[in-house]
Short mmCIF file of C-alpha atoms and ligand atoms in Angstrom, two decimals:
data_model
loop_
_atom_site.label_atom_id
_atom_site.label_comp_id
_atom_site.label_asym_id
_atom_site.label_seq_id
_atom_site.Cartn_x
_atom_site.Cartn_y
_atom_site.Cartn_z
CA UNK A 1 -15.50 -7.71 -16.72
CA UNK A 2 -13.20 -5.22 -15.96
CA UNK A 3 -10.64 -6.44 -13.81
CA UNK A 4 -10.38 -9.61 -16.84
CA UNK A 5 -10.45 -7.20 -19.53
CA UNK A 6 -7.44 -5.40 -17.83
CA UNK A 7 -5.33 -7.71 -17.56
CA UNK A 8 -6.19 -10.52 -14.95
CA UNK A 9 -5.73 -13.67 -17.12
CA UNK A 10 -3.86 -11.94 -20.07
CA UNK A 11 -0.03 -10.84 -19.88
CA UNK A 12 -0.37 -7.26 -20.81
CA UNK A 13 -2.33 -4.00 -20.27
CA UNK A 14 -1.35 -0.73 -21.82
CA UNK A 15 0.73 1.37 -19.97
CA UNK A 16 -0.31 5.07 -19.76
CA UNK A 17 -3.57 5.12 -17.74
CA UNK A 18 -3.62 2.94 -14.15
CA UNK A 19 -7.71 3.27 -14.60
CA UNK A 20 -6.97 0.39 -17.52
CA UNK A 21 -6.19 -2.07 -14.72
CA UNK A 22 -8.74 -0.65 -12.24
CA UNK A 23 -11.16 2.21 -11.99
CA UNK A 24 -11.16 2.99 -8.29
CA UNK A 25 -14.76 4.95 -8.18
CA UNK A 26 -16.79 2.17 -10.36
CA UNK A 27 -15.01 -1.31 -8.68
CA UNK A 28 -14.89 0.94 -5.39
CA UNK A 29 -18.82 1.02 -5.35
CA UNK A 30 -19.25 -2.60 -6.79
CA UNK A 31 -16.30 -3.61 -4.02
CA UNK A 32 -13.63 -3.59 -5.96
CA UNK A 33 -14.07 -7.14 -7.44
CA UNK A 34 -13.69 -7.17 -11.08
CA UNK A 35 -15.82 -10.04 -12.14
CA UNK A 36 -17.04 -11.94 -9.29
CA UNK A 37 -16.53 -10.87 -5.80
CA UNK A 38 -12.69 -11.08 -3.96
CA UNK A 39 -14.70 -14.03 -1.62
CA UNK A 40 -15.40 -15.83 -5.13
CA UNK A 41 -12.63 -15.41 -6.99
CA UNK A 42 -10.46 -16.72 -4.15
CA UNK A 43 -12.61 -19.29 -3.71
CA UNK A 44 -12.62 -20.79 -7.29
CA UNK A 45 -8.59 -20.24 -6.96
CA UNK A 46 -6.98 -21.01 -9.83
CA UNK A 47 -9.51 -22.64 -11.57
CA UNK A 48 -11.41 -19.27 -12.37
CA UNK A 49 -8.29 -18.29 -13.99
CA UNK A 50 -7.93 -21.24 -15.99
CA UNK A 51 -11.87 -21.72 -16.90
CA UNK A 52 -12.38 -18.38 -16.22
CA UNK A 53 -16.45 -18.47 -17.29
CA UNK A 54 -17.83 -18.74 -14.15
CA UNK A 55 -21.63 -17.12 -14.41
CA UNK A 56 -23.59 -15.98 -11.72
CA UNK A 57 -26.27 -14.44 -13.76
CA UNK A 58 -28.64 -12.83 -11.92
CA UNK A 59 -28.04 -14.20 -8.04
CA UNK A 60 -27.56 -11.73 -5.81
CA UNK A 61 -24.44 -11.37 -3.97
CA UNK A 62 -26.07 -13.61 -0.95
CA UNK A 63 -26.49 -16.34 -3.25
CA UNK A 64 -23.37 -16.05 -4.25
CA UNK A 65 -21.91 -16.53 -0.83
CA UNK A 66 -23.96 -19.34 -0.17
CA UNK A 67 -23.39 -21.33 -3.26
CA UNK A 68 -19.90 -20.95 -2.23
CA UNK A 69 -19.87 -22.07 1.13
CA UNK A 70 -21.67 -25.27 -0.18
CA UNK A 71 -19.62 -25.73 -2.67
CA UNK A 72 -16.21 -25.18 -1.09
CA UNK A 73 -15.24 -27.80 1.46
CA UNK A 74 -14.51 -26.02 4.49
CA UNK A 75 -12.04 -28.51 5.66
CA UNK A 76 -9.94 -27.19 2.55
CA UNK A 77 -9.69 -23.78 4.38
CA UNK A 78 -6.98 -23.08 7.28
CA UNK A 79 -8.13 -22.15 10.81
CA UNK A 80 -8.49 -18.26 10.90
CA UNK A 81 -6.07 -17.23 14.44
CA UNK A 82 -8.62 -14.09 14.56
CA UNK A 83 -12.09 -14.32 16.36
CA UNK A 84 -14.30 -15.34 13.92
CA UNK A 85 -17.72 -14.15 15.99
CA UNK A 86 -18.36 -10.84 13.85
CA UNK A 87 -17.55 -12.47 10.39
CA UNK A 88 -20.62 -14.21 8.96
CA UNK A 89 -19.67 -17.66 7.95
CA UNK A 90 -20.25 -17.46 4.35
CA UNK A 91 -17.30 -15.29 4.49
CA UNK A 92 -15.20 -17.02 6.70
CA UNK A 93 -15.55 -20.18 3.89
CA UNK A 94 -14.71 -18.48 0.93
CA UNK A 95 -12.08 -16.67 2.56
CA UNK A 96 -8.48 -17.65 0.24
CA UNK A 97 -4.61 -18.87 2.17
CA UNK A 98 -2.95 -16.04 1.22
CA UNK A 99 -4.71 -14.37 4.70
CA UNK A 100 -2.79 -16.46 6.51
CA UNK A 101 0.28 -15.49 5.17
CA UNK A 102 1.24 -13.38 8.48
CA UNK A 103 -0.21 -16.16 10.53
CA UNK A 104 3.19 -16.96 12.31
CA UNK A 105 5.24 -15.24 15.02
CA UNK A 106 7.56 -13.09 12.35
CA UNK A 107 4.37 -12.11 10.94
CA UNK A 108 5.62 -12.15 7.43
CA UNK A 109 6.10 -14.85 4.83
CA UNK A 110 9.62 -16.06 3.98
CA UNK A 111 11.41 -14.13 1.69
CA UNK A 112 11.30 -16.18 -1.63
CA UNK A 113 14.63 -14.91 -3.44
CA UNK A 114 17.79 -13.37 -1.92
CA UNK A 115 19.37 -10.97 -3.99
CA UNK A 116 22.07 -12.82 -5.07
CA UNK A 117 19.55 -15.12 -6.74
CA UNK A 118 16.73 -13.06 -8.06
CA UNK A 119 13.78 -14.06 -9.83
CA UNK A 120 12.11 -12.89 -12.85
CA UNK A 121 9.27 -10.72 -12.89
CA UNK A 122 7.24 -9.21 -15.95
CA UNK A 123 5.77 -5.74 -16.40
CA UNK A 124 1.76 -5.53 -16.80
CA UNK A 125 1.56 -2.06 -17.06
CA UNK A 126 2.97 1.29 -15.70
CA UNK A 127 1.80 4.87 -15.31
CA UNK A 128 2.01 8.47 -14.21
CA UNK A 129 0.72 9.11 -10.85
CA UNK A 130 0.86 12.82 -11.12
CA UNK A 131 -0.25 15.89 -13.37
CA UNK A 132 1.76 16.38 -16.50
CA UNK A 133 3.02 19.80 -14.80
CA UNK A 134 3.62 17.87 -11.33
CA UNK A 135 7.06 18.35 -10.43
CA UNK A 136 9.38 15.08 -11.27
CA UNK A 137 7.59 11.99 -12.05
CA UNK A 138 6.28 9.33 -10.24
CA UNK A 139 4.80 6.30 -11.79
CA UNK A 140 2.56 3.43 -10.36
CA UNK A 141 3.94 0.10 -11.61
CA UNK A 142 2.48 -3.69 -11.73
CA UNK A 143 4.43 -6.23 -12.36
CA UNK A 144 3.54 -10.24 -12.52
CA UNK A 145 5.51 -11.56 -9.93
CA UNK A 146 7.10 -15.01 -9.91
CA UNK A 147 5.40 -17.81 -8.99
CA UNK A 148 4.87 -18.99 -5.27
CA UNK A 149 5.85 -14.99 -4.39
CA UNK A 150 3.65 -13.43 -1.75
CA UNK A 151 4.19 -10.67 0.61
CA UNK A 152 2.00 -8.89 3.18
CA UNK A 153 1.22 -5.47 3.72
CA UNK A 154 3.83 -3.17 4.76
CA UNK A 155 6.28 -5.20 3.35
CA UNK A 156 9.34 -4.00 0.29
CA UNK A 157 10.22 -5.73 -2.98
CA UNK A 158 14.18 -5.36 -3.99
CA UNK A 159 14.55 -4.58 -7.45
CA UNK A 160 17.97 -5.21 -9.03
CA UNK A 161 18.33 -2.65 -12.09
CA UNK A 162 19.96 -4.17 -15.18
CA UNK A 163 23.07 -3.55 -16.39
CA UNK A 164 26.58 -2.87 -14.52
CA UNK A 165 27.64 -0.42 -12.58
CA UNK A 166 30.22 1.60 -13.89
CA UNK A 167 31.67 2.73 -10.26
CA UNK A 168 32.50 -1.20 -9.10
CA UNK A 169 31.93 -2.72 -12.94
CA UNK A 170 29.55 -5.06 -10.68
CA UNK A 171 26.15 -5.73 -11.68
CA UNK A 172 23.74 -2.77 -10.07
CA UNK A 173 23.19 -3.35 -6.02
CA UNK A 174 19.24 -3.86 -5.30
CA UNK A 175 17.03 -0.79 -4.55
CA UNK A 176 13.62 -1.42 -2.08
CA UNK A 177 10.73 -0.03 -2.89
CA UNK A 178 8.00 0.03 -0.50
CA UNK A 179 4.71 -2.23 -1.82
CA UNK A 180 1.90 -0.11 -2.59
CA UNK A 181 -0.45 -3.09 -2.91
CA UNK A 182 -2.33 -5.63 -1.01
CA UNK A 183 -1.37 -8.99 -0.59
CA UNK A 184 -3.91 -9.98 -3.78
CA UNK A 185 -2.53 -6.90 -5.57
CA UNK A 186 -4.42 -4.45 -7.70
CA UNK A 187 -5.66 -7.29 -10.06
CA UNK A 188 -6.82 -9.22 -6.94
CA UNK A 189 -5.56 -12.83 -8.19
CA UNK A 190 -2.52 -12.82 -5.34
CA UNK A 191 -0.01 -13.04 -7.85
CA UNK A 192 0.79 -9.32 -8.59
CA UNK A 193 2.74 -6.74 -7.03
CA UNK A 194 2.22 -2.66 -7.21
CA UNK A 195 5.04 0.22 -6.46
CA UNK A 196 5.11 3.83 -6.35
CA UNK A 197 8.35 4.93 -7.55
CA UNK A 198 9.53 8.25 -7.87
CA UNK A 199 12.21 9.02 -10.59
CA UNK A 200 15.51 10.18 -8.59
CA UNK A 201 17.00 13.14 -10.43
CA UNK A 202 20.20 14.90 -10.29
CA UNK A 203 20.53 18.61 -9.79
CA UNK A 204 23.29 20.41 -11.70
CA UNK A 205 25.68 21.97 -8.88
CA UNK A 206 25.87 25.20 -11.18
CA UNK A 207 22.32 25.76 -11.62
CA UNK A 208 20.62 24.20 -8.84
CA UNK A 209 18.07 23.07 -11.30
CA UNK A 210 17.31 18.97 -12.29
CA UNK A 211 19.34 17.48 -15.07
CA UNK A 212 16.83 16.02 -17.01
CA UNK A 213 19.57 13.50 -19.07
CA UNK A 214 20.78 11.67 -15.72
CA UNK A 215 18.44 9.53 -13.24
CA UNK A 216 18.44 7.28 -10.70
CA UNK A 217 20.07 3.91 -11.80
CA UNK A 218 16.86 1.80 -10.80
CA UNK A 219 14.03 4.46 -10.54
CA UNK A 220 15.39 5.89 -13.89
CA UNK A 221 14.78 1.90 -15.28
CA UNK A 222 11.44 1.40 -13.71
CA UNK A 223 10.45 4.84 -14.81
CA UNK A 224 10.55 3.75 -18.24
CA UNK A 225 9.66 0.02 -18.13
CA UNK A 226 7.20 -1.50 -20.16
CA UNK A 227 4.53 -3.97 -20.30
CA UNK A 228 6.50 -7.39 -20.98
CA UNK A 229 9.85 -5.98 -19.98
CA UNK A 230 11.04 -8.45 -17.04
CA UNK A 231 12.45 -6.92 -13.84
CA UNK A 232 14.50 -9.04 -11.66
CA UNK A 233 12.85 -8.88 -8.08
CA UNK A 234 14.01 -10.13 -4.97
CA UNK A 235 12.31 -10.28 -0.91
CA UNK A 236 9.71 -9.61 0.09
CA UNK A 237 11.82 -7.71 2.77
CA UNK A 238 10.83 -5.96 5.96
CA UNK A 239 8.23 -6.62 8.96
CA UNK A 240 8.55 -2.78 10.16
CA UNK A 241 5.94 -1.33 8.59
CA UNK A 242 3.11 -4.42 9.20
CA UNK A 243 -0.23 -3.79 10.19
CA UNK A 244 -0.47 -4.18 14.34
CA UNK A 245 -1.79 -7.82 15.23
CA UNK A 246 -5.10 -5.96 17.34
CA UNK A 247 -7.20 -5.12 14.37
CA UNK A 248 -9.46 -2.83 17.00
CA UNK A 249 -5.83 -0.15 17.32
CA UNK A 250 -6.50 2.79 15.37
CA UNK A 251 -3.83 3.22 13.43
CA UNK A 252 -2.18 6.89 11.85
CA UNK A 253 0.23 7.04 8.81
CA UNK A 254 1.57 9.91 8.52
CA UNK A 255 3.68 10.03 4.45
CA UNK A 256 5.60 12.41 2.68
CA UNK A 257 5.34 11.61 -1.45
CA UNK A 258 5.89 7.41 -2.41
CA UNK A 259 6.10 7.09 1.37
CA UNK A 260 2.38 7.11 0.36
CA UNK A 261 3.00 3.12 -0.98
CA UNK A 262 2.62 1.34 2.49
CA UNK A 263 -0.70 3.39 3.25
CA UNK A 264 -2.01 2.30 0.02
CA UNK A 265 -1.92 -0.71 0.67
CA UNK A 266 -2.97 -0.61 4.76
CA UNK A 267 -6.08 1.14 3.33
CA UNK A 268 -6.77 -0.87 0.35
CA UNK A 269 -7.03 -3.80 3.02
CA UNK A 270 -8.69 -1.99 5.25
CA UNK A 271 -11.28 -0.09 3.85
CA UNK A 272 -11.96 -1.53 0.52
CA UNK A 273 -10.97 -5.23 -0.23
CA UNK A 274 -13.53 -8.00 0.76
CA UNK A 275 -11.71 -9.89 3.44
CA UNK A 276 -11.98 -10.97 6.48
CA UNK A 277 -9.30 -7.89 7.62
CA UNK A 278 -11.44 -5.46 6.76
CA UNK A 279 -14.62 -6.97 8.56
CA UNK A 280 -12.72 -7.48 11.78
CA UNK A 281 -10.71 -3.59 11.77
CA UNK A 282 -12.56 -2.11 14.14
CA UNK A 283 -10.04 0.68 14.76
CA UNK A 284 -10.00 4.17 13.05
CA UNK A 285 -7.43 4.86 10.19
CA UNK A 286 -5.94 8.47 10.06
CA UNK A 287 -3.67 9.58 6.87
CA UNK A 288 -1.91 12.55 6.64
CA UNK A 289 0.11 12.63 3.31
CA UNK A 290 2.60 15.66 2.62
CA UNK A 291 3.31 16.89 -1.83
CA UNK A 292 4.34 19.66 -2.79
CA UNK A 293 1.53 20.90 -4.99
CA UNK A 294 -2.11 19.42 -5.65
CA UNK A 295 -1.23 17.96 -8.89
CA UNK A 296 1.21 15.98 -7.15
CA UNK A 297 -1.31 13.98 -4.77
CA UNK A 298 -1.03 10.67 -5.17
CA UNK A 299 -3.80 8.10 -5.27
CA UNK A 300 -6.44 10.51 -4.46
CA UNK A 301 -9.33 9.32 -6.59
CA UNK A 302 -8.89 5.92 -4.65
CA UNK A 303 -8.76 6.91 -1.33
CA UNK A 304 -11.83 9.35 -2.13
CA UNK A 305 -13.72 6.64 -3.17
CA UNK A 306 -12.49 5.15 0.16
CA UNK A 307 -13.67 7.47 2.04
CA UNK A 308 -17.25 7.73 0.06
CA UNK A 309 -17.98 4.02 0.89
CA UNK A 310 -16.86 4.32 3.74
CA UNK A 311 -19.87 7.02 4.92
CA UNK A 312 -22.27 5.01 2.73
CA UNK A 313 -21.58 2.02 4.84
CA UNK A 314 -21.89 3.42 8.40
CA UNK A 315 -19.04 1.36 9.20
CA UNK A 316 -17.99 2.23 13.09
CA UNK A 317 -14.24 2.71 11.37
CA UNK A 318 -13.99 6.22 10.44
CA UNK A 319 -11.55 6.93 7.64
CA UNK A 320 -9.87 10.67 7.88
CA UNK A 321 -7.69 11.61 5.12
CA UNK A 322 -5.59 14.99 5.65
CA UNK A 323 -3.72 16.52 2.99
CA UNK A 324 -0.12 18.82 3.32
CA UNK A 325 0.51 20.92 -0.11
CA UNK A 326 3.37 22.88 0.89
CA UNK A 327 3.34 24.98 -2.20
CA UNK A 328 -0.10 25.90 -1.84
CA UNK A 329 -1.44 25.73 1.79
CA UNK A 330 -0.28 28.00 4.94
CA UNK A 331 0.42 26.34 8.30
CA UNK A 332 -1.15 28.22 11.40
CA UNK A 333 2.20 30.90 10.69
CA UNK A 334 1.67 31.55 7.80
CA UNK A 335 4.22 29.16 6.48
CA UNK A 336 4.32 26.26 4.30
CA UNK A 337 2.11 23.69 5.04
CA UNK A 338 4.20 20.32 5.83
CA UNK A 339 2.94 17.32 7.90
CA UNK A 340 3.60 18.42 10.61
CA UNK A 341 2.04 20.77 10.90
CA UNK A 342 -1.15 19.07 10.33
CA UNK A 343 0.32 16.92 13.43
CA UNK A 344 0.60 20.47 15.30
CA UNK A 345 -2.85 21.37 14.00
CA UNK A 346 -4.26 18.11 15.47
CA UNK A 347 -1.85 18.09 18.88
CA UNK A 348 -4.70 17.37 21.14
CA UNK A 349 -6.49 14.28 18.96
CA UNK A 350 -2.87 12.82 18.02
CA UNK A 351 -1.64 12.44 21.86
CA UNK A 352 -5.43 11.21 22.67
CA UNK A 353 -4.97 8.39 20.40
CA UNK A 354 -1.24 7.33 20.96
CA UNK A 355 -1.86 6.99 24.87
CA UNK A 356 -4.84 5.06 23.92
CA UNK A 357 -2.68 2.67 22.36
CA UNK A 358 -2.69 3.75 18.65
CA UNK A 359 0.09 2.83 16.18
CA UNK A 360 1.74 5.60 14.06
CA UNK A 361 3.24 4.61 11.03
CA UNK A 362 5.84 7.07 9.21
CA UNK A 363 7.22 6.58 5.72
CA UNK A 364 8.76 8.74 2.70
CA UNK A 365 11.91 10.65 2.75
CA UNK A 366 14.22 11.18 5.74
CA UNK A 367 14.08 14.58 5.59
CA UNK A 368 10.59 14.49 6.70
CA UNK A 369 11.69 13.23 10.43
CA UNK A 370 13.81 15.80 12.26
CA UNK A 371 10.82 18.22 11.60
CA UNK A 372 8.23 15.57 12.81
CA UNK A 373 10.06 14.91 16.04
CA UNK A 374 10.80 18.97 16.85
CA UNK A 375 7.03 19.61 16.49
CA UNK A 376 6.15 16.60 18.23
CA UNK A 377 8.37 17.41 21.04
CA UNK A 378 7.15 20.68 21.44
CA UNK A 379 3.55 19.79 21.97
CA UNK A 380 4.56 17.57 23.77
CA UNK A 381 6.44 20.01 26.64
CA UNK A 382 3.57 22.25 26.24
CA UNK A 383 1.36 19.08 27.70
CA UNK A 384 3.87 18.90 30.50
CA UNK A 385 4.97 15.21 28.63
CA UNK A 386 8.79 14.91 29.07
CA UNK A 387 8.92 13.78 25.25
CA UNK A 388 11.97 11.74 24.96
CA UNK A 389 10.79 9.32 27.86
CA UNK A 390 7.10 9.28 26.04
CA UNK A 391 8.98 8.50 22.48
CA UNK A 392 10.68 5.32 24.53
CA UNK A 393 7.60 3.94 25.66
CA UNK A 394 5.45 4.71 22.36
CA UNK A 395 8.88 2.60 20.24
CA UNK A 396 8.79 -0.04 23.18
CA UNK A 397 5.16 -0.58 22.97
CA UNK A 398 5.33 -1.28 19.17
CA UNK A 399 3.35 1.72 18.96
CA UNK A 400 5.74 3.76 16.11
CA UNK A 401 7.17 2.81 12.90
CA UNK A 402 9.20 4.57 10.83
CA UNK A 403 10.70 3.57 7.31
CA UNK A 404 12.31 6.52 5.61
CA UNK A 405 14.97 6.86 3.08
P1 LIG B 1 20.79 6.04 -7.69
O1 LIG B 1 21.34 5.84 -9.07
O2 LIG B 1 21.20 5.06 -6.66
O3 LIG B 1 21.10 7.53 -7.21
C1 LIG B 1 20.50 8.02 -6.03
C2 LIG B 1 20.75 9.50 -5.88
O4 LIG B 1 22.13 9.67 -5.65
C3 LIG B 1 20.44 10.34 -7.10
O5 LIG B 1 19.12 10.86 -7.07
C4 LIG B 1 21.43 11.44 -7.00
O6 LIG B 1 20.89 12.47 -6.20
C5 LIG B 1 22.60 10.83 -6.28
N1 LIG B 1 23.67 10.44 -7.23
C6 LIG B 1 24.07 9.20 -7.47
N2 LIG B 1 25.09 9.20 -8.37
C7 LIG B 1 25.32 10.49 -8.69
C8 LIG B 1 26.23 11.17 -9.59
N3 LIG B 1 27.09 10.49 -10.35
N4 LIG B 1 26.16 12.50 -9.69
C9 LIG B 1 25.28 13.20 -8.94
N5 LIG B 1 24.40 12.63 -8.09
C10 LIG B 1 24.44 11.30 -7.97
N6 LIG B 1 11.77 4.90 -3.59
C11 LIG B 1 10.60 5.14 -4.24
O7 LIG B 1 10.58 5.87 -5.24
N7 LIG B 1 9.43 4.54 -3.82
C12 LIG B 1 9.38 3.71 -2.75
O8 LIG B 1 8.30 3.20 -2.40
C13 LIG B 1 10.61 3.46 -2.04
N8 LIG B 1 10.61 2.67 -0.97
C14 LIG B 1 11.77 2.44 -0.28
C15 LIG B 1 11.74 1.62 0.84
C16 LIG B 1 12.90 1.39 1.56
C17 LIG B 1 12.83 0.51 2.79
C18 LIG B 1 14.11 2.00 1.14
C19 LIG B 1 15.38 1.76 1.91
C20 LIG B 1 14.15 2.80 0.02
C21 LIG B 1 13.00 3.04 -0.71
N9 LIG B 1 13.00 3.85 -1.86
C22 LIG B 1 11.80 4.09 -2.51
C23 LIG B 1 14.24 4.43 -2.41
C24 LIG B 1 14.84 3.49 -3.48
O9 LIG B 1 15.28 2.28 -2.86
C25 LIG B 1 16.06 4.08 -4.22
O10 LIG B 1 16.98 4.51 -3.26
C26 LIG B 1 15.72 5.25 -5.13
O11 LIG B 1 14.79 4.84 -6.12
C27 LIG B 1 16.95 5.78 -5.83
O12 LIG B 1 17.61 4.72 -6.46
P2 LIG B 1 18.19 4.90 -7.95
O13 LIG B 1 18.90 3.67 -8.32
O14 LIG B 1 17.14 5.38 -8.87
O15 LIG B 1 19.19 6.11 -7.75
#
């Protein structure tokens, strides 16, 4: 019952701890599914909300499918554009609409509010991501998003903070934050929406040190929100950072602290969530994330677990998680460990996979690029690759994607 219990058909969970709305390690090796299965719950739609008592007792999850696949029309259920060979039918019925929200040629659904009209959304919970002595904060926050608002994968939500700004006396200009949740969101009902903001301080010119009375107009808000506080939310916004169309491309993110959201999200998909996207990814997923200390990794419990089910499943995916501390780990100089130097490090098995046609996704600060591209480019020279020319093809081919700010 845990998924319920936290929050799924009530308003509120307590902020303060994100295993309250989901315990990585336990749903991980269950699949993630809270009650019933993802298959189940989006078959029964809205009515398991609303009756909510659905009992399986003690069928097995086979049973399950099957009962489902008899007892959901399959005329009801949209033509999947994929090949549906490797995805055993009892999926295939109980799969739910909202994966065929990037079934178009923009491959994104239509943004739902502008942000001159935004819409109401409503806290369900917020929490630190990182230790207590972690420097900054960052906090991982669900909100209840309106109704009929769906996004995909890779895709930002605008937030407008409240208030006015006292620069233009005009209310607040939106902020994007990237998504850091699948399209059925962490409470899997499609109808919620996770971020991974980090609180924007101000450093004191004099001291060089953070200001800990000033913050970020919106990060400072969403910082602090919570549970039944309404945000107004606008979008979704952005087709950048969607997963590539060929589910068999390998794909490498490569993130530097809440640039971490989009990955999230690619891997909850992926590698965890019972869908018909995960069955048919037959590529390999490669994540290098850059923080500056080890209490400062974010979502690492979660994308362990990923990575445990992952082997248990002998899935022909591989999963390879790489971690930069800069604080704590030395680069092959002795330096400070950034990402790319675990690029650097892995020279060889990064230009193997781009000229066979993988995608590289980049996200997180803009700092984090000029260094990317100066180590890239020199491995590059020292393969005899004239780098600029490769970089051209690589963008042209829809093979790299960057979203930093
Ligand atoms: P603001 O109030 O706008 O201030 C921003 C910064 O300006 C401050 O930190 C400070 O350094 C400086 N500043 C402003 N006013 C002053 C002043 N009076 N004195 C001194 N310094 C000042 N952020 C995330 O945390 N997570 C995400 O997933 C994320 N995704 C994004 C995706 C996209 C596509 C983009 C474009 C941005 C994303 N951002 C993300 C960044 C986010 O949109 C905001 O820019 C960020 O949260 C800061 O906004 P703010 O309102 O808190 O700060």
């Amino acid at each position: 019952m845990r998924v319920k219990k936290a929050g799924a058909g009530d308003p509120f969970v307590a902020s303060g701890d994100r295993h309250s709305f989901w315990d990585p390690a336990s749903e991980g090796m269950r699949g993630m599914d809270g009650d019933l299965s993802l298959e189940e719950r989006l078959a029964f739609g809205i009515e398991f909300h609303l009756n909510g008592d659905y009992d399986f007792g003690m069928e097995t999850e086979t049973d399950n499918f099957k009962n489902i696949s008899e007892s959901y029309s399959k005329s009801s259920i949209p033509a999947t554009t994929a090949s549906q060979n490797s995805v055993p039918e009892m999926l295939h019925a109980a799969q739910c609409w909202l994966e065929h929200l990037d079934d178009n040629p923009n491959r994104v659904p239509p943004v739902v509010a502008k942000a001159n009209k935004p819409l109401e959304a409503m806290v369900l919970g917020r929490t630190r991501l990182i230790d207590q002595n972690a420097p900054g904060d960052i906090q991982h926050i669900v909100l209840r998003l309106p109704e009929n608002f769906h996004y995909v994968e890779g895709q930002s939500l605008s937030v407008i903070p409240p208030g006015i700004s006292s620069k233009t006396n005009k209310p607040h200009k939106p902020r994007l934050y990237s998504i850091a949740s699948t399209r059925y969101g962490d409470l899997l009902d499609g109808n919620t929406v996770s971020l991974c903001v980090r609180k924007a301080e101000y450093y004191d010119p004099s001291t060089g040190l953070p200001d800990p009375t000033k913050a970020g107009v919106c990060s400072g808000f969403l910082c602090g929100v919570r549970p039944g506080q309404k945000v107004m939310v606008a979008g979704p916004v952005g087709k950048t950072m969607v997963l590539p169309s060929d589910p068999s491309k390998d794909i490498i993110m490569v993130a530097t602290g809440t640039g971490i959201a989009p990955f999230r999200s690619f891997l909850h998909r992926l590698y965890t969530e019972h869908t018909i996207a995960r069955q048919q990814f037959t590529g390999d997923a490669w994540l290098i994330l850059g923080v500056p200390t080890s209490g400062s990794l974010l979502y690492k419990p979660e994308f362990d677990a990923m990575l445990e089910i992952n082997k248990k499943t002998n899935r022909s995916s591989s999963l390879t998680i790489d971690y930069a501390i800069s604080r704590e780990m030395t680069n092959a100089q002795g330096g400070k460990m950034y990402v790319q130097d675990v690029l650097t490090e892995n020279a060889q098995r990064l230009f193997a996979k781009l000229e066979s046609g993988a995608v590289v996704y980049f996200c997180g600060l803009k700092g984090m690029m000029p260094g990317i591209l100066e180590a890239l480019e020199t491995v590059a020279t020292a393969k005899n690759i004239d780098w600029p020319t490769k970089l051209k093809e690589y963008q042209s081919n829809h093979q790299w994607h960057v979203e930093v700010y």
